Each structure stands twice: as structure tokens, then as C-alpha cells.
Amino acid sequence: MKDKQLTMQDIADLAGVGKSTVSRYFNGGYVKEETRRKLKEIIEKVDYTPNTIAQSLKATKTKTIGIVAPCLDSITSSRVMMALDEYVRNEGYVTIIINTNHNEMRELTSIEHVWKMNVDAIVLIATNITEAHRQLAHKIDVPMLFIGQVFSDGYSIVNDDYHAGFDMGEYVAKKGHMDITYVGVNASDRAVGIERKKGVMDGFQTHGVSSINTIETDFTFTHSQDVISAYLKKHIPSVFICATDTIALACYKEVQALQLKVPEDISIVGFGGYESSSVITPSLCTVRFDNEMAGKMAGEAIIKWINGEIIPKMQSVGYTIIEGESVQSI
Amino acid sequence: MKDKQLTMQDIADLAGVGKSTVSRYFNGGYVKEETRRKLKEIIEKVDYTPNTIAQSLKATKTKTIGIVAPCLDSITSSRVMMALDEYVRNEGYVTIIINTNHNEMRELTSIEHVWKMNVDAIVLIATNITEAHRQLAHKIDVPMLFIGQVFSDGYSIVNDDYHAGFDMGEYVAKKGHMDITYVGVNASDRAVGIERKKGVMDGFQTHGVSSINTIETDFTFTHSQDVISAYLKKHIPSVFICATDTIALACYKEVQALQLKVPEDISIVGFGGYESSSVITPSLCTVRFDNEMAGKMAGEAIIKWINGEIIPKMQSVGYTIIEGESVQSI
């Protein structure tokens, strides 16, 4: 029965399951244990390899990869998408991007939309993975890679948010700061809202700082201004640890509005490493994630996956602390 | 012969021309005078209206609009695309974006690519319109709108670059500056490279300043740093007029590296009105184009066009001068 004519549908028919289940089996997606055993048995019997599957699928390739992004005005996602685009272009693929404007329903329908456009693979720049995402990911029968958040049932490229947070916490603690305010974002964004924050907390704790004030904002400049401005009326900390550079820039603005000086009166740090953070005076102390590397890694992974090669379940991207001039030694 | 079964192809056959010519005829694109006469005659004879055409085409609508963009990391294009996306989403359309990374060949192939994906319309965020663009636009049989550059054979949404430049030139001239350096970009970008620059020159000239040094860079921060750093070794002007905020931010960086102060030693102005330009100290004097309005106008125009309604050939978007703190009175 070994035959290059054999299709994924044939395997599906033999196992009495849907084609998408067979695809998931080969792509490492979720398959019920019982079905997995049955598929394994059949595949061994017919002496089948994922490469044969990949080969038999080739005919329908559109050479198009769909990217679903939460927005177009984040420097981080833009850098990732441009590097990803560049990588896959050189491999003969075109990427098409759909913007969801941070709307979960749109995100889910956009994933379905690109899928129905017969893309060869889907990349989701993820901010929040819900049960609906999981269900959809199991239905999608093309490779689907998550960037920015760990997708436990599939494949992800993520920033090493915990360690970046830890190193930053440690760095600021070593400068002698004790009165710390962390300006974070909602926990629905696991990577930034939980991992990054936990890293910062643990970094401080290792150096004996266990009490940290925390306030919450969102990813926008203007809302962050409001939140920080209100907070500064009640308390002026020795340092603001901001979950993103955009939030840190809003801090600069509000601190300067009170005629206070950075870093003499208040130190400020961010996460992001945008160009604007280096041009401001004093330049911002921040963490630069290697977004270009994330894009390239994503491109490499997705092409390997399309070609039926094995890829790591999770890859994390490095970072660098840029000291800048916005943290005072106490 | 009046019949809702009549298709654009029928009209084309009657006239002995291609279907795309008939589409262009209705969409206001270029059609040879002789052909135009012939089509007009036939259409009158069969009592045909563009709405009937629009109606007969409806069946094949994908409710998808393709956007071809030069990059993803320009704040201006991102703002335009997000506003456009928001507008058309509310009308039941999805936009898909292809990034060309400022590569003309990719731009042309990307336009063809989205066209072949059966989008209902195409929007090009244009930087440079060449003869190849013209030829392609004539081939494309769906509405194709240009944003950012005037497309003389078709439809465009543009910034009022000339008057924005003029007002800025006038503003700086009134502050008493005489030793002016304009940091511009290549003329292949008509809107920024020619219109905006000419506006600035004319604005100064109206106030008796006729000699202005000009240097050229590109749209990137790092190359602009190099160009400005080299220039400052030879000459320190009283004011830098920068064609974009990114170039202005590079100016800040290089001026500060020389221990010079903005605006006491050198004044700096830009065009863009990014959030980062307001957070820097001193805040940047710049022109803010209403990018959200541009996106909304583009969305409105393209939907009307898809529905067979008449739209203006060219619409231009307003601007505001944000005075900031980076220009010294002399």
C-alpha cells in the first residue's frame, strides 16, 4: 500500500477521522489519545512519512502565509512582521496581514478568513489566548504559529519576558531603589501582564525588596498618561518600572509636567527599546528584545513546518538591557 | 435588450473591447476617446447604468479590500491603514495588507497578487508612481485608489503637502531665522520630496529668505543620523527643517551628541506629529496631518466606488502646525 498517490484523506478514511485530525497528528497539534494510537498504527502499517504527506499537499500550495496582528501601530509587532516577511519572501512566499485592532472576535474571524483564502500557513501575533483560540487552532488544518504568547497545545515563538523582567528588577534594585511603582498591563496578556511582571518582582525580591506598588494601564500612550497623572497626585515613587516603552514615555511626559526631573527626582525604566526611547533626554533605560530575530525565527519555523520538517514547540528570543540615563543610583 | 442578466462582458463584446476597458469606463479610468464614444453609444442603446453593472458584479464580491503598503513601521501609514480598516470593517469588509519593504518590483507584484486573490478593490499607499504603475493600474479591473501621491490617471487621497510646507516655512521665517538647512528626501517621492519641499521654499521666499541649504537623506533614523552628523562637522545652521519627524529625531540626537542645545543653539522642526515628538524635551515643532481622516476618506471613497457611485478624483487632507518648543525666536 506504500504509494505516493496516498493522500491525507486516505489516511483519514482508514482511521475513520477527519482530514484535519490527520494534519494535526503530523503537525503536532492536539489529537485525542485514542485517535493518536489508531493513526500511529495505520501510518506504521502503510509505511507512511510526514514528508510524503507534505509532498502530496504541494499541489495546492498558494505560497501565501497569513499573518493576523492585533494592530499596525506597535513598533514591536511591525518589526517582527517585517523581518518575518523578509525571510519568507526569500523563500518564495508572500505574507498577507489582517489587523484586528485588539478585538478578539475579529481575531478569530480573521484567522478563519485567511484560512479560507487557502494560505499555506497562519501566524498569529498573539496577545491573549482563550479557549476559543484553542478550539479554532484545532480546526485549522494548516500550520499555525503563535508569536508573543506560549500556546501550550501548539508552537510558539516568544520573548523571554520572565528573565528580561528579572534582570531589570535586579538592575534597578542594585541601584538602591526601595520605593518602587510597577506600571503594568492586564493579566489577559500573559507574556507582558504576568511573565514580565513576575520577573520584575522576583528580580527585586532576590535583592531584598519585597514591597512594590503596582498600578495598571493599557498599551496606549494617552490612557497611560491619565493613569500616571492620577497616581502622581497621591504618591511620587523613587522609580517607575513601566511594562512598555510607550508607558515609560507617558511617564516622562507626566513627570516633566510636574516640573520634576528624570532621573534626579524619579527614575524611569521601560521595556521595548524603540528608537524614540534613545533619542529622548535623558535616554530611557529599557530592555530591547530582538524582534528581528523573532521574525526570522518565525519565518524559518513556519517554512520548515510547511515542508513537513520537525520544529521546536517553543523558541524564545533574547534581549539586552540598554542602560540609558534614566536610572539614578541612590 | 435591457436585462439584469447583461454582464460587463456583454457590453465589452458589443463594443469589441476587453472587459477591463468597460470597467475603466465606468470607474472613470483612462479609455481612448474613440472607445469611449463607442461605449457611450452602446450603453445608451441598451439603457445601461453603472449601478446595473455594480449589481451584476455583486455575486462575485469577496468583501475583501487589498492594501499594498511600502512598510509596516511608518507611524503615518499605520495610522492611515488602521482608520481605513476600521471604516470598511463597519461596512462589512475585511482588509488584507501586503508589505513591500519599499521595493518597487514587490509593490507591482503585490498589486497583481491581491488582484488575483479576487479582492473587491485595491488601495496603494504610494511613495513613487512610475510608468509601470500606470500600466498596471490600467490592467486592474477593480477600483484602485492611491493614498499619499497624486495619480493623475485615477483617484487619490493625499496630504496637502505643499501648503503644510508653505505654512511651516512662513512660521520659521517669522521667527527670524536666516541660516536654514532643509533635510529632505529623494524627489522620487513626489509628495514629500517635491511638494513639501517646494512649499517650505516658497514659504520662506514670501518672507524674503531665498537662500536655503538643502541636504538629502532617506526615511530611516540611522541613515539620517549619519547624514546630519557629517553635515554638522561642516556647518551649524540656525534651524534644521526636516522633511519628517523621524529625521527630526535623528537631528535631536546628533545635536545633543555635540553638546548643543535645542532650541538655544539650533532650532529643529519636523513633519509628522508622532506621539514621541511631543514627549521629547523640548517637544518638537511639527506638522500633524490628519492620518485618521485620510484613512476614513479612503475607506469611504473605495466603498462608494465599489458600489458604482461617483467619487472625487482627488481629495486632500488637512493639517495642523504643532508649535512645540523647538524653535527659537531670533
XYZ file of C-alpha atoms in Angstrom:
660
model
C 0.000 0.000 0.000
C 3.015 2.332 0.114
C 2.292 4.698 -2.709
C 2.955 8.326 -3.414
C -0.688 8.608 -4.583
C -1.805 8.068 -0.988
C -3.339 11.247 0.366
C -4.035 12.613 3.801
C -7.718 11.908 3.056
C -6.898 8.213 2.540
C -5.247 8.041 5.940
C -8.229 9.870 7.422
C -10.648 7.420 5.816
C -8.674 4.433 7.042
C -8.764 5.813 10.583
C -12.358 6.982 10.352
C -11.424 10.551 11.309
C -11.393 13.932 9.564
C -8.529 15.116 7.360
C -7.788 17.936 9.779
C -7.155 15.407 12.540
C -4.517 13.669 10.408
C -2.949 17.044 9.660
C -2.880 17.840 13.371
C -1.338 14.475 14.088
C 1.572 15.236 11.794
C 1.836 18.869 12.802
C 1.960 18.087 16.489
C -1.441 19.590 17.278
C -3.931 18.185 19.734
C -5.295 14.710 18.883
C -7.214 12.540 21.386
C -5.017 9.800 22.821
C -7.195 7.014 21.393
C -7.218 8.563 17.895
C -3.482 9.150 18.126
C -2.899 5.468 18.805
C -5.140 4.456 15.916
C -3.423 6.851 13.500
C 0.021 5.738 14.623
C -0.928 2.128 13.924
C -2.317 2.839 10.455
C 0.582 5.045 9.478
C 3.085 2.404 10.525
C 1.128 -0.253 8.659
C 1.133 1.701 5.402
C 4.733 2.846 5.987
C 3.841 6.482 5.701
C 6.010 9.527 6.476
C 5.063 13.148 7.016
C 7.272 14.036 4.052
C 5.066 12.033 1.746
C 2.127 13.922 3.129
C 3.890 17.237 2.617
C 4.678 16.166 -0.940
C 1.114 15.192 -1.694
C -0.068 18.546 -0.390
C 2.345 20.562 -2.539
C -0.026 20.785 -5.475
C -2.450 23.022 -3.595
C 0.149 25.461 -2.230
C -0.650 29.135 -2.688
C 2.759 30.270 -1.452
C 0.927 32.681 0.802
C 1.226 32.999 4.573
C -1.485 34.804 6.533
C -0.474 36.963 9.482
C -3.122 38.059 11.961
C -1.923 41.029 14.008
C -3.549 42.902 16.915
C -2.612 46.302 15.484
C -0.367 48.022 12.985
C 0.986 50.786 15.198
C 3.066 48.715 17.591
C 6.764 49.051 16.829
C 7.359 45.580 18.218
C 4.844 43.759 16.012
C 5.828 45.805 12.983
C 9.470 44.837 13.401
C 8.548 41.183 13.840
C 6.243 41.177 10.803
C 8.730 42.941 8.542
C 11.527 40.516 9.450
C 9.181 37.552 9.003
C 8.013 38.921 5.667
C 11.594 39.437 4.510
C 12.563 35.900 5.461
C 9.660 34.152 3.751
C 9.880 36.372 0.634
C 13.349 34.973 0.086
C 11.795 31.522 0.212
C 9.237 32.476 -2.434
C 6.289 33.225 -0.129
C 4.107 36.307 0.193
C 2.591 37.318 3.518
C -0.812 38.940 3.818
C -1.659 40.740 7.030
C -5.011 41.251 8.707
C -5.283 43.799 11.501
C -7.746 43.041 14.307
C -7.491 46.287 16.269
C -7.240 44.363 19.554
C -10.702 42.888 19.025
C -10.849 39.201 19.956
C -13.879 38.407 17.820
C -12.170 39.974 14.809
C -9.050 37.999 15.591
C -10.936 34.720 15.468
C -12.842 35.603 12.303
C -9.630 36.880 10.686
C -7.900 33.569 11.328
C -10.813 31.810 9.630
C -10.762 34.402 6.866
C -7.119 33.843 5.888
C -7.580 30.107 6.268
C -10.442 30.195 3.743
C -8.180 32.171 1.427
C -6.155 28.961 1.214
C -2.997 30.274 2.814
C -0.277 27.680 3.368
C 0.182 28.699 6.990
C -1.047 31.184 9.570
C 0.951 33.251 12.029
C -0.874 34.873 14.930
C 0.752 37.756 16.765
C -0.964 36.812 19.980
C -1.898 38.963 22.941
C -4.336 36.731 24.724
C -5.014 33.053 24.046
C -8.514 31.978 25.041
C -10.451 28.719 24.829
C -11.923 29.978 21.540
C -8.390 30.232 20.133
C -7.669 26.668 21.200
C -10.787 25.340 19.520
C -10.084 27.264 16.349
C -6.446 26.127 16.273
C -7.647 22.533 16.387
C -9.954 23.097 13.440
C -7.379 24.837 11.239
C -5.665 22.264 9.012
C -2.617 24.310 8.036
C 0.391 25.122 10.244
C -0.461 27.855 12.721
C 2.311 29.503 14.700
C 1.850 31.756 17.728
C 4.174 34.702 18.287
C 4.393 36.557 21.592
C 2.448 34.144 23.804
C 3.017 30.495 24.668
C 0.362 28.277 23.082
C 0.584 25.117 25.139
C -1.183 22.900 22.566
C 0.985 24.035 19.658
C 4.003 26.012 18.533
C 5.214 29.402 19.689
C 7.957 31.994 19.348
C 8.095 34.173 22.462
C 10.202 36.802 24.149
C 11.937 35.661 27.279
C 9.759 38.001 29.302
C 10.363 36.440 32.691
C 14.147 36.706 32.571
C 14.085 40.148 30.959
C 11.856 41.279 33.832
C 14.081 39.554 36.384
C 17.266 41.181 35.066
C 15.620 44.594 35.017
C 14.326 44.167 38.585
C 17.805 43.143 39.690
C 19.425 46.061 37.847
C 17.166 48.665 39.482
C 17.439 47.007 42.931
C 21.229 47.174 42.706
C 20.948 50.923 42.104
C 19.485 51.137 45.616
C 15.819 51.884 44.869
C 13.291 50.883 47.538
C 10.129 52.895 46.732
C 9.091 51.204 43.521
C 5.962 51.510 41.420
C 5.328 48.983 38.668
C 3.074 50.273 35.870
C 1.746 47.136 34.240
C -0.939 45.894 31.900
C -3.824 43.480 32.302
C -3.072 39.820 33.048
C -5.053 38.725 29.988
C -1.776 39.366 28.145
C 0.143 36.510 29.778
C 3.574 37.453 28.458
C 3.552 41.113 29.469
C 0.816 41.115 32.110
C 2.089 38.087 34.052
C 5.540 36.795 32.996
C 7.269 40.154 32.643
C 5.759 41.438 35.878
C 6.624 38.279 37.806
C 10.205 38.519 36.535
C 10.478 42.085 37.806
C 9.030 41.150 41.216
C 11.365 38.161 41.604
C 14.370 40.231 40.491
C 13.660 42.756 43.244
C 12.900 40.078 45.818
C 16.261 38.410 45.230
C 17.767 41.707 46.360
C 15.564 42.058 49.416
C 12.908 44.364 48.002
C 9.582 42.681 48.610
C 7.079 45.530 48.681
C 6.278 47.033 45.310
C 3.286 49.214 44.432
C 1.563 48.215 41.233
C -0.839 50.135 39.037
C -2.470 49.052 35.817
C -2.878 50.781 32.477
C -3.246 49.572 28.888
C -0.834 49.726 25.928
C -1.853 53.233 24.836
C 0.082 56.432 25.434
C -2.928 58.577 26.310
C -4.564 56.227 28.811
C -1.162 55.696 30.446
C -0.806 59.468 30.803
C -4.141 59.611 32.651
C -3.294 56.715 34.956
C 0.157 58.054 35.830
C -1.004 61.626 36.242
C -3.675 60.499 38.734
C -1.169 58.323 40.602
C 1.433 61.097 40.904
C -1.101 63.231 42.760
C -1.064 60.672 45.567
C 2.488 59.387 45.569
C 5.864 60.123 43.985
C 7.924 56.930 43.927
C 11.669 56.715 43.539
C 11.320 54.677 40.336
C 8.627 53.752 37.822
C 9.111 50.339 36.205
C 6.945 50.517 33.081
C 5.805 47.387 31.256
C 6.433 49.017 27.861
C 8.389 51.939 26.418
C 5.150 53.639 25.403
C 4.064 53.647 29.036
C 7.526 54.913 30.017
C 7.225 57.786 27.531
C 3.873 58.702 29.066
C 5.662 58.710 32.456
C 8.301 61.142 31.162
C 5.558 63.428 29.966
C 3.670 63.452 33.274
C 6.805 63.716 35.405
C 8.008 66.677 33.329
C 4.567 68.283 33.580
C 5.099 68.399 37.371
C 8.471 70.119 36.840
C 10.187 67.010 38.208
C 13.437 65.759 36.708
C 14.355 62.330 35.350
C 16.361 60.708 36.924
C 17.189 63.180 39.741
C 13.638 63.188 41.138
C 12.228 59.987 39.640
C 13.921 57.174 37.746
C 12.016 55.548 34.863
C 12.587 52.280 33.030
C 10.693 50.615 30.195
C 10.611 47.517 28.030
C 10.847 47.774 24.240
C 13.970 49.574 23.074
C 12.289 51.795 20.491
C 14.320 54.352 18.575
C 12.399 57.168 20.238
C 13.488 55.872 23.650
C 17.104 56.502 22.738
C 16.557 59.976 21.321
C 14.767 61.400 24.363
C 16.755 63.219 27.042
C 17.719 61.538 29.295
C 17.678 58.396 27.146
C 15.460 55.653 28.556
C 16.754 52.635 30.436
C 14.946 49.793 28.690
C 15.047 46.191 27.526
C 15.431 45.586 23.820
C 14.013 42.268 22.631
C 15.455 41.071 19.372
C 12.260 41.486 17.308
C 14.056 40.987 14.005
C 15.342 37.659 15.305
C 11.814 36.734 16.416
C 10.531 37.444 12.905
C 13.322 35.466 11.296
C 12.836 32.526 13.677
C 9.109 32.565 12.954
C 9.754 32.598 9.202
C 12.188 29.724 9.451
C 9.874 27.669 11.664
C 6.803 28.172 9.526
C 8.577 27.224 6.283
C 10.050 24.110 7.868
C 6.603 23.206 9.170
C 5.010 23.723 5.737
C 7.670 21.412 4.328
C 6.860 18.740 6.888
C 10.033 19.174 8.952
C 10.117 18.936 12.733
C 10.318 22.245 14.620
C 10.740 23.054 18.324
C 7.476 23.506 20.245
C 8.690 26.727 21.787
C 11.557 29.049 20.943
C 12.400 32.108 22.962
C 14.099 35.250 21.799
C 16.963 37.039 23.548
C 17.128 40.555 24.934
C 19.588 43.225 26.003
C 19.312 45.779 28.795
C 20.044 49.250 27.432
C 21.152 51.246 30.461
C 20.393 54.698 29.098
C 20.439 57.635 31.507
C 17.066 57.431 33.245
C 18.013 55.494 36.398
C 19.659 57.239 39.329
C 21.984 55.445 41.767
C 20.806 56.031 45.333
C -32.200 44.297 -24.540
C -32.446 45.887 -21.091
C -31.951 42.903 -18.841
C -30.376 42.328 -15.474
C -28.622 39.301 -16.989
C -26.469 41.623 -19.079
C -22.891 41.500 -17.872
C -19.901 43.741 -18.252
C -18.575 41.100 -20.658
C -21.652 41.534 -22.860
C -21.024 45.256 -23.101
C -17.369 44.539 -23.840
C -18.314 42.081 -26.600
C -20.758 44.528 -28.142
C -18.039 47.182 -28.209
C -15.313 44.791 -29.274
C -13.103 45.719 -26.340
C -11.841 43.973 -23.190
C -13.880 43.732 -20.000
C -11.291 45.824 -18.166
C -11.883 48.682 -20.597
C -15.590 48.678 -19.771
C -14.739 48.614 -16.065
C -12.378 51.561 -16.542
C -15.060 53.400 -18.473
C -17.433 53.155 -15.521
C -14.800 53.749 -12.897
C -13.502 56.877 -14.583
C -10.153 55.385 -15.584
C -8.360 56.054 -18.835
C -10.191 54.947 -22.004
C -9.213 56.087 -25.532
C -11.541 58.820 -26.837
C -12.762 56.692 -29.742
C -13.515 53.706 -27.491
C -15.215 55.976 -25.002
C -17.563 57.255 -27.724
C -18.334 53.735 -28.856
C -19.041 52.530 -25.307
C -21.209 55.552 -24.564
C -23.293 54.813 -27.657
C -23.775 51.133 -26.799
C -24.556 51.805 -23.163
C -27.174 54.367 -24.127
C -28.653 51.995 -26.687
C -29.045 49.168 -24.164
C -30.141 51.595 -21.450
C -27.441 50.508 -19.107
C -26.326 52.152 -15.859
C -23.208 51.679 -13.761
C -25.477 50.583 -10.919
C -26.723 47.686 -13.006
C -23.107 46.761 -13.608
C -22.334 47.059 -9.912
C -25.368 44.905 -9.231
C -24.395 42.253 -11.732
C -20.907 42.109 -10.254
C -22.150 41.737 -6.686
C -22.328 37.965 -6.895
C -18.560 37.683 -7.151
C -17.772 40.079 -4.300
C -15.316 38.738 -1.738
C -15.888 41.657 0.649
C -12.131 41.960 0.829
C -10.018 45.028 0.101
C -6.302 44.648 -0.591
C -3.915 47.268 0.779
C -0.381 47.413 -0.583
C 1.912 49.324 1.796
C 5.583 50.327 1.487
C 6.344 49.300 5.086
C 4.748 48.493 8.420
C 6.931 50.650 10.650
C 5.806 54.065 9.485
C 3.505 55.680 12.026
C 1.812 57.621 9.242
C 0.896 54.620 7.077
C -0.078 52.585 10.116
C -2.496 55.279 11.264
C -3.980 55.571 7.788
C -4.375 51.805 7.417
C -5.946 51.323 10.830
C -8.501 54.078 10.230
C -9.242 52.714 6.755
C -9.595 49.211 8.159
C -11.941 50.433 10.897
C -14.119 52.255 8.384
C -14.519 49.394 5.940
C -14.999 46.791 8.722
C -18.108 48.694 9.715
C -19.278 48.312 6.125
C -18.711 44.563 6.248
C -15.334 44.434 4.502
C -12.023 42.924 5.588
C -8.707 44.446 4.526
C -5.628 42.367 3.814
C -2.280 44.106 3.773
C 0.847 43.275 1.828
C 4.114 44.928 2.832
C 6.588 45.696 0.033
C 9.510 46.916 2.121
C 9.997 49.897 -0.209
C 10.766 47.592 -3.125
C 9.095 48.746 -6.352
C 9.120 45.346 -8.016
C 7.461 43.823 -4.953
C 4.930 46.623 -4.978
C 3.903 45.824 -8.549
C 3.779 42.069 -7.980
C 1.863 42.603 -4.721
C -0.801 44.623 -6.524
C -1.180 41.762 -9.002
C -1.139 39.285 -6.135
C -4.071 40.830 -4.253
C -5.899 41.359 -7.528
C -5.634 37.646 -8.286
C -6.972 36.938 -4.814
C -10.213 38.465 -6.116
C -10.289 41.462 -3.820
C -13.108 43.912 -4.493
C -10.747 46.879 -4.529
C -7.102 47.785 -4.058
C -5.582 50.644 -2.070
C -1.961 51.543 -2.684
C -0.086 53.562 -0.071
C 2.092 55.117 -2.735
C 5.569 56.554 -2.443
C 6.551 56.763 -6.073
C 4.292 56.347 -9.107
C 6.152 55.129 -12.179
C 5.121 54.250 -15.727
C 4.897 50.611 -14.584
C 2.283 51.638 -12.007
C 0.285 53.417 -14.694
C 0.296 50.381 -16.964
C -0.676 48.092 -14.135
C -3.476 50.410 -12.967
C -4.944 50.268 -16.465
C -4.908 46.488 -16.421
C -6.519 46.097 -12.985
C -10.311 45.771 -13.383
C -11.282 46.592 -9.805
C -11.261 50.038 -8.161
C -7.723 51.067 -7.241
C -7.179 54.071 -5.016
C -3.859 55.819 -4.419
C -3.051 57.276 -1.000
C -0.182 59.694 -0.431
C 0.638 60.556 -4.027
C -1.419 62.102 -6.807
C -2.185 59.571 -9.525
C -3.119 61.748 -12.469
C -4.915 58.992 -14.404
C -7.025 57.883 -11.473
C -8.158 58.574 -7.912
C -6.111 59.749 -4.954
C -6.239 60.804 -1.314
C -3.253 62.994 -0.481
C -1.886 65.214 2.244
C -1.814 68.880 1.404
C 1.974 68.775 1.437
C 2.570 71.986 -0.436
C 0.533 74.180 1.913
C 1.780 72.404 5.031
C 5.333 73.106 3.830
C 4.444 76.679 2.972
C 2.919 77.388 6.398
C 5.903 75.852 8.157
C 8.373 77.884 6.049
C 6.408 81.012 6.853
C 6.262 80.151 10.571
C 10.024 79.666 10.864
C 10.789 82.729 8.708
C 8.639 84.871 11.018
C 10.757 83.669 13.947
C 13.677 85.469 12.263
C 15.761 82.528 11.033
C 18.075 83.193 8.072
C 20.609 80.340 8.124
C 18.349 77.470 7.164
C 19.133 73.873 6.274
C 16.397 71.728 4.767
C 16.898 67.986 5.342
C 14.825 66.358 2.632
C 14.264 63.081 0.857
C 14.617 61.990 -2.740
C 12.370 63.568 -5.380
C 11.116 60.121 -6.450
C 8.642 60.602 -3.586
C 6.724 63.458 -5.219
C 4.618 64.400 -2.192
C 7.437 64.636 0.354
C 10.452 65.029 -1.934
C 8.981 67.743 -4.168
C 5.655 69.227 -2.927
C 6.528 69.515 0.758
C 9.979 70.917 -0.040
C 8.647 73.413 -2.590
C 6.076 74.578 -0.041
C 8.803 75.219 2.528
C 10.953 77.102 -0.012
C 8.040 79.270 -1.160
C 7.000 79.941 2.445
C 10.471 81.281 3.220
C 10.700 83.190 -0.043
C 7.462 85.045 0.701
C 9.277 86.363 3.773
C 12.418 87.334 1.887
C 14.537 84.279 2.658
C 15.709 82.956 -0.686
C 18.886 81.048 0.119
C 18.375 77.713 1.847
C 20.905 74.908 2.124
C 19.478 71.506 1.315
C 20.781 68.061 2.129
C 19.238 64.709 1.320
C 18.659 61.625 3.418
C 16.116 58.789 3.328
C 13.209 57.949 5.649
C 15.320 55.979 8.144
C 16.528 57.149 11.534
C 20.024 55.692 11.270
C 20.886 56.958 7.790
C 19.560 60.383 8.784
C 21.873 60.335 11.815
C 24.856 59.706 9.520
C 23.893 62.433 7.056
C 23.257 65.039 9.774
C 26.341 64.115 11.779
C 28.538 64.577 8.688
C 26.832 67.872 7.846
C 27.247 69.292 11.364
C 31.021 68.864 11.053
C 30.991 71.452 8.274
C 28.215 73.793 9.239
C 25.893 74.538 12.155
C 22.740 76.219 10.839
C 20.315 78.265 12.874
C 17.464 75.865 12.040
C 17.009 72.393 10.556
C 13.740 71.932 8.647
C 13.321 68.158 8.499
C 11.024 66.511 5.961
C 9.770 64.022 8.595
C 9.667 63.670 12.382
C 11.956 60.646 12.204
C 14.594 62.807 10.525
C 13.972 65.497 13.149
C 14.515 62.967 15.952
C 17.818 61.961 14.335
C 18.693 65.683 14.334
C 17.998 65.955 18.083
C 20.279 63.005 18.693
C 23.199 64.418 16.672
C 22.780 67.951 18.007
C 22.773 66.639 21.582
C 25.826 64.491 20.848
C 27.707 67.734 20.116
C 26.560 69.164 23.491
C 24.483 71.712 21.615
C 21.058 72.735 22.889
C 17.686 72.737 21.151
C 16.425 75.418 20.539
C 19.058 77.753 22.095
C 21.840 76.659 19.717
C 19.823 75.099 16.892
C 16.100 75.075 16.189
C 14.562 71.919 14.704
C 11.212 71.312 13.023
C 9.677 68.202 11.513
C 6.597 66.928 9.706
C 4.518 64.096 11.155
C 3.241 64.838 14.636
C 4.087 61.479 16.214
C 3.448 60.880 19.898
C 7.193 60.583 20.514
C 7.679 64.091 19.092
C 5.544 65.501 21.865
C 7.212 63.587 24.692
C 10.779 64.627 23.888
C 12.266 67.672 25.602
C 11.937 70.221 24.175
C 8.831 68.998 22.344
C 9.168 69.130 18.570
C 7.634 71.804 16.386
C 5.947 69.760 13.678
C 3.036 69.425 11.276
C 0.385 66.863 12.096
C -1.504 65.574 9.079
C -4.867 64.099 9.889
C -3.968 60.485 9.061
C -7.116 59.098 10.639
C -9.152 61.362 8.379
C -7.123 60.199 5.372
C -7.902 56.577 6.243
C -11.567 57.328 6.740
C -11.795 59.287 3.480
C -10.076 56.437 1.668
C -12.484 53.905 3.163
C -15.485 55.999 2.218
C -14.221 56.587 -1.334
C -13.382 52.959 -2.010
C -16.749 51.667 -0.779
C -18.606 54.239 -2.860
C -16.505 53.267 -5.866
C -17.203 49.552 -5.326
C -20.898 50.410 -5.228
C -20.672 52.270 -8.515
C -21.046 55.754 -7.041
C -19.132 58.761 -8.302
C -16.165 59.899 -6.168
C -13.871 62.944 -6.411
C -10.684 62.372 -8.437
C -8.533 63.875 -5.724
C -9.189 64.655 -2.080
C -6.671 66.300 0.168
C -6.330 66.005 3.906
C -5.856 68.866 6.348
C -3.030 69.533 8.811
C -2.185 71.480 11.941
C 1.089 73.102 12.945
C 2.046 71.990 16.451
C 4.339 74.735 17.725
C 6.124 72.705 20.407
C 9.254 74.184 21.997
C 11.979 73.501 19.463
C 12.017 76.784 17.544
C 13.804 79.825 18.962
C 12.750 83.384 18.149
C 15.754 85.349 16.906
